[in-house]
């Protein structure tokens, strides 16, 4: 059974078509959840809007638990799917750069695309920025980045293995932590909401 | 009922559906939802069009242009094309389809656009160095319990909270 | 919290709680698709000829693992030097999986002809076991080419054929101990041949994948 395409059970053309359809769903959910509203995205860092953490962790947990079950039942082999290999140094440094970009630019690549599609000019400009950044990275890759990008190599590492914990237990603990996080951020958002102008509350849709 | 209020779907419902979408993506394509990888493929496609010789010489680009298919004919690029349509559909349904600049009210449009450009450039560099963005690296990585995804999560949001303190003025008006 | 929010939270909590009792993620045993099988059967990449096998044995190639898939009875009568015996009906036994599903050795399956080994290969391949090969022609071909090589007719003798024949004569000496001058072929089939063949100790594979 799954994953179909990596096991040659799915025609490449259909695979791309399904990719496009999944993209439609993804774009729809990003827009409908409010991820095209840059103020909502930045809100997570100041506590006035909890949407990002709610959507993000709920999506991750749903997929994590669902895939774990499907793997157990033999419907999909998640050892054959996309699995980001760990290079901890560049991911940590890159993550810091992305964190700064998030605060300054108010988007991430996926959200900027849906924002641009729905007419947000700042989203369009952000995309131009991302492409410029990638071009800059590529043109200076051989001299500036190659060694750093390949450093800290750990290969295919499962976080539960790394901690030395049973995978299921990790998933359960993560779920509990996520739900506590939801409650904390909800309280934080509520406390902001009480002192915010009605205009801002309407803009955020909270 | 205030008609100016933005209407968004419930965050948990949105997240739940997005999680199901990740499962579907893994089931059919074996791919997670990604974004920056698609941007990279587009950038590489442009470089390959402009100068195939340079594309073959650059050790970052070369592995992507050796195949028979064009560097832009990837799953992620098609997925991103879908994202554009999906966002348009949703914005049309909820009445948000119009040209505007999203920002905190006290920031000028010009300033917002410069900042968006700067932020985008940082993301361009950060994603290629860190091997993915919030969707491909963190969200899809967490979905399969990859350590890398959690490092990305801690780095992006951890540093995000630190930088947020210094750039508070960009989002919250001084009282 | 709204009702649907509580529902989703409850679903995640219950789901994640159940995962505590499930085993860690391990790769599945794969069943590969019919199309893929057809493609690989057509490709013929699984075959190695007897000369190649003989060469590997003579060079003591450490990656070679010969597996005789005939019955233990036939195996006891005659087999190729160094081969181990896993009868056809036992190839999917748990104890034998480590021989077929590993990436340390090149396993070469053989039977009397090609077909039984081929069937074994197909069975193993449908479980997505990789790296197994089939000795084309089996022991019959082994006898014809290595144990008792026929001198090709002189008028057709190309340089390559001559080379191959010389190699086979050399192999014959290696495997049978025949002297170079003696061109007399043994009259009996190898199975019945009484030639003393010193069997090497069985190679043990301690699970290539760990």
XYZ file of C-alpha atoms in Angstrom:
591
model
C 0.000 0.000 0.000
C 1.064 3.551 0.593
C 3.033 5.624 -0.059
C 1.904 4.977 -3.618
C 4.217 7.065 -5.773
C 7.560 6.037 -4.204
C 6.579 2.388 -4.772
C 5.718 2.959 -8.432
C 2.037 2.342 -7.744
C 1.039 5.752 -9.058
C 1.567 7.227 -12.480
C 3.865 10.328 -12.359
C 1.249 12.504 -14.072
C -1.413 11.558 -11.549
C 1.073 12.186 -8.778
C 1.567 15.768 -9.962
C -2.184 16.202 -10.398
C -2.826 14.971 -6.872
C -0.058 17.299 -5.691
C -1.889 20.221 -7.256
C -5.185 19.150 -5.669
C -3.566 18.795 -2.251
C -2.086 22.251 -2.810
C -5.592 23.621 -3.460
C -6.712 22.192 -0.111
C -3.622 23.540 1.617
C -4.029 27.011 0.128
C -7.707 27.026 1.013
C -7.065 26.070 4.636
C -4.244 28.595 4.994
C -6.488 31.384 3.754
C -9.596 30.257 5.598
C -7.685 29.907 8.878
C -6.414 33.470 8.595
C -2.792 32.764 7.660
C -2.968 35.379 4.906
C -3.472 38.039 7.561
C 0.027 39.055 8.551
C -1.148 40.574 11.823
C -2.591 37.230 12.901
C 0.700 35.495 12.104
C 2.808 37.986 14.026
C 0.258 37.852 16.813
C 1.573 34.539 18.020
C 4.833 36.178 19.094
C 3.065 38.827 21.169
C 0.177 36.712 22.364
C -2.663 38.763 20.917
C -3.624 36.012 18.459
C -3.313 32.295 19.174
C -4.417 31.042 15.751
C -0.983 30.026 14.453
C -0.139 27.743 17.350
C -3.606 26.190 17.330
C -3.641 25.397 13.620
C -0.019 24.395 13.542
C 0.037 21.988 16.460
C -3.394 20.526 15.667
C -2.261 19.802 12.102
C 1.035 18.285 13.250
C -0.655 16.124 15.888
C -3.440 14.946 13.587
C -0.903 13.922 10.950
C 1.480 12.419 13.485
C -1.130 10.294 15.233
C -2.934 9.418 12.012
C 0.232 8.340 10.196
C 1.357 6.339 13.221
C -1.919 4.411 13.211
C -1.914 3.925 9.450
C 1.637 2.629 9.635
C 0.699 0.250 12.426
C -2.254 -1.060 10.419
C -0.021 -1.571 7.405
C -1.715 0.954 5.120
C 1.291 3.171 4.674
C 4.975 2.644 5.319
C 6.251 5.917 6.729
C 9.826 4.734 6.470
C 9.500 5.224 2.692
C 8.122 8.762 2.767
C 9.717 12.173 2.907
C 11.742 12.356 6.089
C 13.872 15.428 6.722
C 17.363 14.307 7.655
C 18.887 16.059 10.604
C 21.726 18.546 10.156
C 21.354 20.268 13.463
C 23.792 23.181 13.039
C 22.439 24.626 9.756
C 18.844 23.969 10.826
C 19.388 25.834 14.077
C 21.135 28.775 12.381
C 18.728 28.739 9.430
C 15.854 28.587 11.896
C 17.163 31.680 13.674
C 17.379 33.529 10.352
C 13.828 32.406 9.553
C 12.653 33.521 12.999
C 14.045 36.995 12.333
C 12.474 36.954 8.881
C 9.154 36.001 10.431
C 9.125 39.006 12.766
C 10.318 41.462 10.133
C 8.428 40.119 7.145
C 5.319 38.840 8.889
C 4.991 35.743 6.693
C 6.575 32.427 5.958
C 6.919 31.080 2.385
C 3.657 29.095 2.346
C 1.525 31.790 3.927
C 2.995 34.534 1.721
C 1.940 32.625 -1.380
C -1.655 32.320 -0.288
C -1.577 35.949 0.883
C -0.267 37.069 -2.509
C -2.915 34.983 -4.280
C -5.682 36.675 -2.294
C -4.358 40.103 -3.241
C -2.028 41.056 -0.390
C 0.636 43.255 -1.947
C 2.973 42.682 0.988
C 2.671 38.958 0.258
C 3.753 39.523 -3.344
C 6.730 41.607 -2.213
C 7.625 38.972 0.371
C 7.712 36.285 -2.351
C 10.042 38.447 -4.442
C 12.218 38.696 -1.342
C 12.260 34.923 -0.837
C 13.305 34.352 -4.445
C 16.023 37.034 -4.157
C 17.244 35.379 -0.976
C 17.390 31.984 -2.658
C 19.233 33.416 -5.671
C 21.686 35.108 -3.319
C 22.160 31.862 -1.432
C 22.738 29.894 -4.634
C 25.204 32.380 -6.122
C 27.289 32.411 -2.947
C 26.729 28.751 -2.069
C 30.092 27.368 -3.142
C 32.063 30.053 -1.345
C 29.974 30.853 1.697
C 27.453 28.204 2.611
C 28.436 24.727 1.510
C 30.523 23.762 4.546
C 28.003 25.178 7.002
C 25.035 23.571 5.251
C 26.649 20.145 5.444
C 27.808 20.451 9.047
C 26.175 18.855 12.065
C 25.070 15.823 10.087
C 23.121 13.289 12.122
C 21.206 11.524 9.322
C 17.738 10.145 9.751
C 16.969 10.706 13.417
C 13.671 10.067 15.139
C 13.179 12.423 18.059
C 11.770 9.717 20.334
C 14.788 7.487 19.659
C 17.061 10.431 20.242
C 15.533 11.150 23.633
C 15.437 7.423 24.353
C 11.699 7.182 24.680
C 9.052 4.966 23.158
C 7.525 6.699 20.138
C 3.962 6.342 21.352
C 4.831 7.842 24.706
C 6.489 10.796 23.010
C 3.388 11.370 20.885
C 1.169 11.301 23.961
C 3.382 13.702 25.918
C 3.572 16.036 22.938
C -0.223 16.005 22.699
C -0.567 16.901 26.371
C 2.017 19.682 26.055
C 0.267 21.007 22.945
C -3.115 21.159 24.696
C -1.585 22.992 27.658
C 0.025 25.396 25.172
C -3.373 25.980 23.530
C -4.934 26.873 26.871
C -2.088 29.221 27.832
C -2.150 31.038 24.484
C -5.949 31.240 24.558
C -5.780 32.935 27.970
C -3.087 35.297 26.672
C -5.230 36.169 23.640
C -8.276 36.741 25.831
C -6.363 39.148 28.049
C -5.268 41.141 24.964
C -8.748 41.110 23.520
C -10.190 42.877 26.541
C -7.954 45.939 26.038
C -7.864 46.019 22.220
C -9.875 48.386 20.002
C -12.903 46.781 18.371
C -11.388 47.618 14.980
C -8.322 45.490 15.693
C -10.414 42.629 17.035
C -12.480 42.678 13.850
C -9.361 42.724 11.682
C -7.977 39.704 13.497
C -11.340 37.973 13.483
C -10.867 36.692 17.021
C -23.374 41.467 13.545
C -20.425 43.532 12.429
C -19.882 43.120 8.701
C -16.295 44.405 8.839
C -15.205 41.514 11.010
C -12.967 39.040 9.248
C -14.510 35.601 9.391
C -12.098 32.726 9.722
C -12.794 29.051 10.246
C -12.186 27.565 13.668
C -8.442 27.183 14.181
C -8.660 23.639 15.518
C -10.928 22.553 12.675
C -8.524 24.152 10.174
C -5.590 22.425 11.802
C -7.366 19.084 11.891
C -8.220 19.275 8.187
C -4.661 20.356 7.402
C -3.421 17.305 9.308
C -5.643 15.048 7.206
C -4.234 16.726 4.107
C -0.688 15.917 5.243
C -1.714 12.273 5.671
C -3.182 12.234 2.154
C -0.023 13.810 0.756
C 2.142 11.207 2.476
C -0.140 8.393 1.331
C -0.184 9.261 -2.362
C 3.060 11.069 -3.057
C 5.168 10.191 -0.023
C 5.727 13.938 0.241
C 4.932 16.337 3.018
C 3.328 19.694 2.422
C 6.178 21.992 1.539
C 6.749 25.507 0.337
C 10.370 26.571 0.292
C 11.351 23.511 -1.741
C 8.965 24.686 -4.470
C 10.447 28.195 -4.376
C 13.889 26.646 -4.720
C 12.757 24.573 -7.709
C 11.404 27.704 -9.374
C 14.634 29.618 -8.689
C 16.676 26.739 -10.052
C 14.412 26.510 -13.096
C 15.025 30.179 -13.834
C 18.782 29.789 -13.443
C 18.721 26.758 -15.725
C 16.799 28.737 -18.363
C 19.112 31.735 -18.224
C 22.414 29.893 -18.059
C 22.442 26.087 -18.265
C 26.238 26.154 -18.040
C 26.174 27.988 -14.726
C 23.463 25.649 -13.446
C 25.735 22.674 -14.079
C 28.739 24.373 -12.493
C 27.058 25.397 -9.251
C 27.194 22.502 -6.825
C 23.902 23.500 -5.185
C 22.010 23.636 -8.475
C 23.711 20.823 -10.377
C 21.948 17.876 -8.687
C 18.574 19.379 -9.622
C 19.262 19.861 -13.321
C 20.774 16.451 -14.093
C 17.457 14.634 -14.506
C 15.446 14.216 -17.691
C 12.560 16.247 -16.395
C 12.874 19.988 -16.019
C 13.845 21.262 -12.574
C 10.461 22.980 -12.267
C 8.426 19.851 -12.971
C 8.344 18.751 -9.378
C 5.591 17.733 -7.018
C 6.239 20.760 -4.823
C 5.869 23.220 -7.685
C 2.524 21.690 -8.655
C 1.469 21.756 -5.031
C 2.328 25.474 -4.860
C 0.298 26.141 -7.999
C -2.565 24.466 -6.177
C -1.992 26.680 -3.128
C -2.504 29.770 -5.289
C -5.877 28.488 -6.522
C -6.950 27.270 -3.101
C -6.212 30.632 -1.521
C -8.114 32.467 -4.261
C -11.141 30.186 -3.795
C -11.180 30.685 -0.021
C -10.640 34.452 -0.250
C -13.470 34.697 -2.777
C -15.834 32.677 -0.583
C -15.089 34.718 2.530
C -15.065 38.045 0.665
C -11.402 38.853 1.160
C -10.287 38.894 -2.453
C -8.939 42.406 -2.943
C -5.636 44.216 -3.386
C -4.399 45.616 -0.104
C -1.369 45.790 2.158
C -1.675 43.770 5.323
C -0.049 45.445 8.307
C -0.505 46.922 11.739
C -2.420 50.205 11.324
C 0.363 52.478 12.581
C 2.899 51.270 9.995
C 3.021 53.021 6.613
C 2.503 50.975 3.459
C 5.981 51.839 2.208
C 7.639 50.718 5.412
C 5.613 47.509 5.456
C 6.657 46.620 1.915
C 10.348 47.233 2.624
C 10.094 45.057 5.709
C 8.255 42.335 3.781
C 11.052 42.353 1.194
C 13.732 42.144 3.888
C 11.873 39.385 5.702
C 11.475 37.472 2.458
C 15.186 37.677 1.723
C 15.956 36.326 5.199
C 13.526 33.458 4.610
C 15.135 32.731 1.245
C 18.520 32.307 2.885
C 17.243 30.636 6.048
C 15.199 27.982 4.262
C 18.045 26.915 2.006
C 20.518 26.805 4.869
C 18.132 25.145 7.304
C 16.730 22.696 4.711
C 13.104 23.733 4.740
C 10.539 26.095 6.150
C 7.628 25.981 8.547
C 5.629 23.657 6.297
C 8.143 21.279 4.749
C 10.693 21.070 7.525
C 8.699 21.699 10.691
C 5.102 20.652 10.025
C 5.836 17.677 7.762
C 8.915 16.779 9.800
C 6.926 16.726 13.027
C 4.306 14.543 11.336
C 6.866 11.734 11.093
C 8.645 12.497 14.384
C 11.825 13.688 12.661
C 14.266 15.350 15.046
C 15.016 17.881 12.340
C 11.420 19.136 12.393
C 11.545 19.755 16.127
C 14.892 21.544 15.892
C 13.342 23.747 13.209
C 10.302 24.372 15.407
C 12.393 25.404 18.393
C 14.741 27.519 16.264
C 12.116 29.394 14.224
C 9.675 30.044 17.054
C 12.281 30.255 19.833
C 14.343 32.881 18.030
C 11.096 34.378 16.765
C 10.030 35.133 20.335
C 13.448 36.632 21.122
C 13.468 38.868 18.025
C 9.829 39.745 18.635
C 10.889 41.590 21.768
C 13.210 43.855 19.765
C 10.762 44.503 16.929
C 7.678 45.059 19.029
C 7.078 48.453 17.424
C 6.430 46.832 14.057
C 3.277 45.125 15.289
C 2.076 46.849 18.437
C 1.435 50.550 18.754
C 3.179 52.356 21.582
C 0.612 53.298 24.174
C -14.368 25.869 24.354
C -16.863 24.979 21.704
C -18.148 21.448 21.237
C -16.198 20.752 18.047
C -13.003 21.987 19.705
C -13.506 19.610 22.601
C -14.234 16.813 20.128
C -10.945 17.388 18.266
C -8.946 17.645 21.495
C -10.539 14.455 22.808
C -9.799 12.681 19.539
C -6.140 13.694 19.672
C -5.791 12.796 23.336
C -7.402 9.384 22.997
C -5.513 8.688 19.775
C -2.167 9.640 21.227
C -2.915 7.679 24.394
C -3.466 4.523 22.343
C -0.150 5.078 20.525
C 1.628 4.533 23.849
C 0.758 0.863 23.547
C 1.766 0.495 19.904
C 5.258 -0.595 18.848
C 7.794 1.849 17.415
C 7.824 2.433 13.671
C 9.723 -0.219 11.745
C 9.866 -0.684 7.981
C 7.094 -2.876 6.642
C 7.682 -6.135 4.903
C 6.921 -4.988 1.393
C 4.768 -6.655 -1.151
C 5.704 -5.129 -4.479
C 3.314 -4.509 -7.318
C 2.671 -6.848 -10.244
C 3.799 -4.210 -12.754
C 7.120 -3.817 -11.031
C 7.557 -7.605 -10.942
C 6.766 -7.944 -14.634
C 9.301 -5.248 -15.407
C 12.010 -6.948 -13.386
C 11.260 -10.426 -14.713
C 11.599 -9.034 -18.223
C 14.834 -7.274 -17.410
C 16.672 -10.564 -16.759
C 19.070 -8.739 -14.467
C 18.744 -11.534 -11.947
C 20.752 -14.051 -13.989
C 24.392 -14.867 -13.524
C 25.990 -17.530 -15.693
C 27.967 -20.498 -14.471
C 31.284 -19.031 -15.618
C 30.751 -15.985 -13.422
C 29.880 -18.166 -10.450
C 32.917 -20.360 -11.017
C 35.116 -17.295 -11.258
C 33.791 -15.900 -8.005
C 34.389 -19.192 -6.231
C 37.912 -19.476 -7.617
C 38.691 -15.955 -6.539
C 37.197 -16.716 -3.118
C 34.897 -13.719 -3.515
C 33.788 -13.066 0.066
C 30.478 -11.530 -1.009
C 29.270 -14.701 -2.708
C 26.654 -16.800 -0.967
C 25.552 -19.843 -2.961
C 22.176 -21.250 -2.009
C 21.061 -24.648 -3.219
C 17.258 -24.630 -3.138
C 16.746 -28.304 -4.002
C 15.731 -30.911 -1.464
C 18.184 -31.860 1.303
C 18.422 -35.289 -0.301
C 19.663 -33.917 -3.610
C 21.895 -31.479 -1.781
C 23.504 -34.329 0.154
C 24.276 -36.143 -3.096
C 25.924 -33.287 -4.903
C 26.151 -29.549 -4.734
C 28.521 -26.769 -5.646
C 31.466 -26.324 -3.375
C 30.493 -23.971 -0.513
C 26.780 -23.828 -1.179
C 24.309 -23.943 1.661
C 20.951 -25.673 1.404
C 17.618 -23.910 1.839
C 14.923 -26.087 0.237
C 12.398 -24.264 -1.944
C 9.489 -24.764 0.447
C 11.497 -23.249 3.307
C 12.638 -19.999 1.677
C 10.085 -17.841 3.471
C 10.759 -19.363 6.897
C 11.671 -16.826 9.528
C 15.037 -18.434 10.102
C 15.980 -18.024 6.442
C 14.859 -14.459 5.858
C 18.228 -13.120 6.954
C 19.882 -14.916 4.059
C 17.611 -13.437 1.417
C 16.847 -10.014 2.837
C 20.282 -8.499 3.405
C 22.752 -6.340 1.587
C 26.070 -7.869 2.586
C 26.208 -10.906 0.303
C 25.277 -11.564 -3.277
C 23.083 -14.599 -2.901
C 23.019 -16.879 -5.938
C 20.145 -19.359 -6.012
C 20.421 -22.529 -8.035
C 18.540 -25.733 -8.698
C 18.977 -28.442 -11.313
C 17.711 -26.234 -14.108
C 16.756 -22.576 -14.120
C 13.068 -22.681 -13.377
C 12.899 -23.708 -9.708
C 15.513 -21.109 -8.755
C 13.636 -18.579 -10.868
C 10.412 -19.328 -9.004
C 12.224 -18.919 -5.713
C 13.627 -15.586 -6.877
C 10.163 -14.395 -7.906
C 8.692 -15.397 -4.558
C 11.420 -13.582 -2.676
C 11.212 -10.557 -4.929
C 7.485 -10.215 -4.310
C 8.414 -9.572 -0.678
C 10.723 -6.849 -1.958
C 13.850 -8.764 -0.997
C 16.641 -7.360 -3.085
C 20.048 -8.561 -4.162
C 19.204 -12.205 -4.894
C 20.445 -13.748 -8.159
C 19.725 -16.888 -10.119
C 22.384 -19.101 -11.653
C 21.209 -19.533 -15.222
C 20.934 -23.142 -16.325
C 21.401 -24.447 -12.826
C 23.502 -27.514 -12.047
C 22.921 -28.993 -15.478
C 24.622 -26.012 -17.057
C 27.258 -26.106 -14.316
C 28.046 -29.669 -15.310
C 28.103 -28.879 -19.029
C 30.328 -25.848 -18.723
C 32.475 -26.249 -15.657
C 32.700 -29.874 -14.635
C 32.813 -31.251 -18.139
C 33.400 -28.420 -20.606
C 33.009 -29.407 -24.239
C 35.743 -28.309 -26.548
C 34.130 -26.096 -29.194
C 34.464 -27.303 -32.787
C 37.696 -25.909 -34.192
C 36.257 -24.309 -37.304
C 34.007 -21.976 -35.313
C 36.589 -21.097 -32.783
C 36.651 -17.375 -32.144
C 39.155 -15.850 -29.798
C 36.452 -15.329 -27.210
C 35.192 -18.866 -27.410
C 38.735 -20.098 -27.051
C 39.237 -17.887 -24.039
C 36.021 -19.151 -22.494
C 37.026 -22.733 -23.118
C 40.423 -22.213 -21.565
C 38.785 -20.657 -18.519
C 36.431 -23.572 -18.232
C 39.239 -26.076 -18.483
C 40.977 -24.231 -15.699
C 37.790 -24.212 -13.677
C 37.363 -27.884 -14.291
C 40.766 -28.547 -12.818
C 39.877 -26.341 -9.855
C 36.592 -28.044 -9.154
C 37.273 -31.641 -10.085
C 40.978 -31.996 -9.675
C 41.273 -33.369 -13.213
C 44.760 -33.298 -14.617
C 45.432 -31.063 -17.614
C 46.406 -33.962 -19.889
C 43.310 -35.953 -19.204
C 40.584 -34.861 -21.535
C 38.421 -37.824 -20.731
C 35.100 -36.580 -19.450
C 33.524 -38.300 -16.513
C 30.806 -40.490 -17.859
C 28.416 -40.088 -15.004
C 26.235 -37.087 -14.234
C 27.646 -34.927 -11.479
C 24.952 -35.934 -9.058
C 26.097 -39.485 -9.330
C 29.756 -38.677 -9.735
C 31.787 -40.172 -7.005
C 34.443 -37.537 -7.156
C 35.479 -36.462 -3.725
C 34.450 -32.886 -3.278
C 35.700 -31.253 -0.166
C 32.838 -29.194 1.132
C 33.714 -25.921 2.671
C 32.196 -25.155 5.992
C 28.805 -23.487 5.679
C 28.905 -19.746 5.620
C 26.841 -18.160 8.289
C 25.095 -14.870 7.760
C 24.290 -13.229 11.002
C 21.543 -11.041 9.623
C 22.902 -8.520 7.172
C 20.523 -5.845 8.326
C 21.204 -6.399 11.985
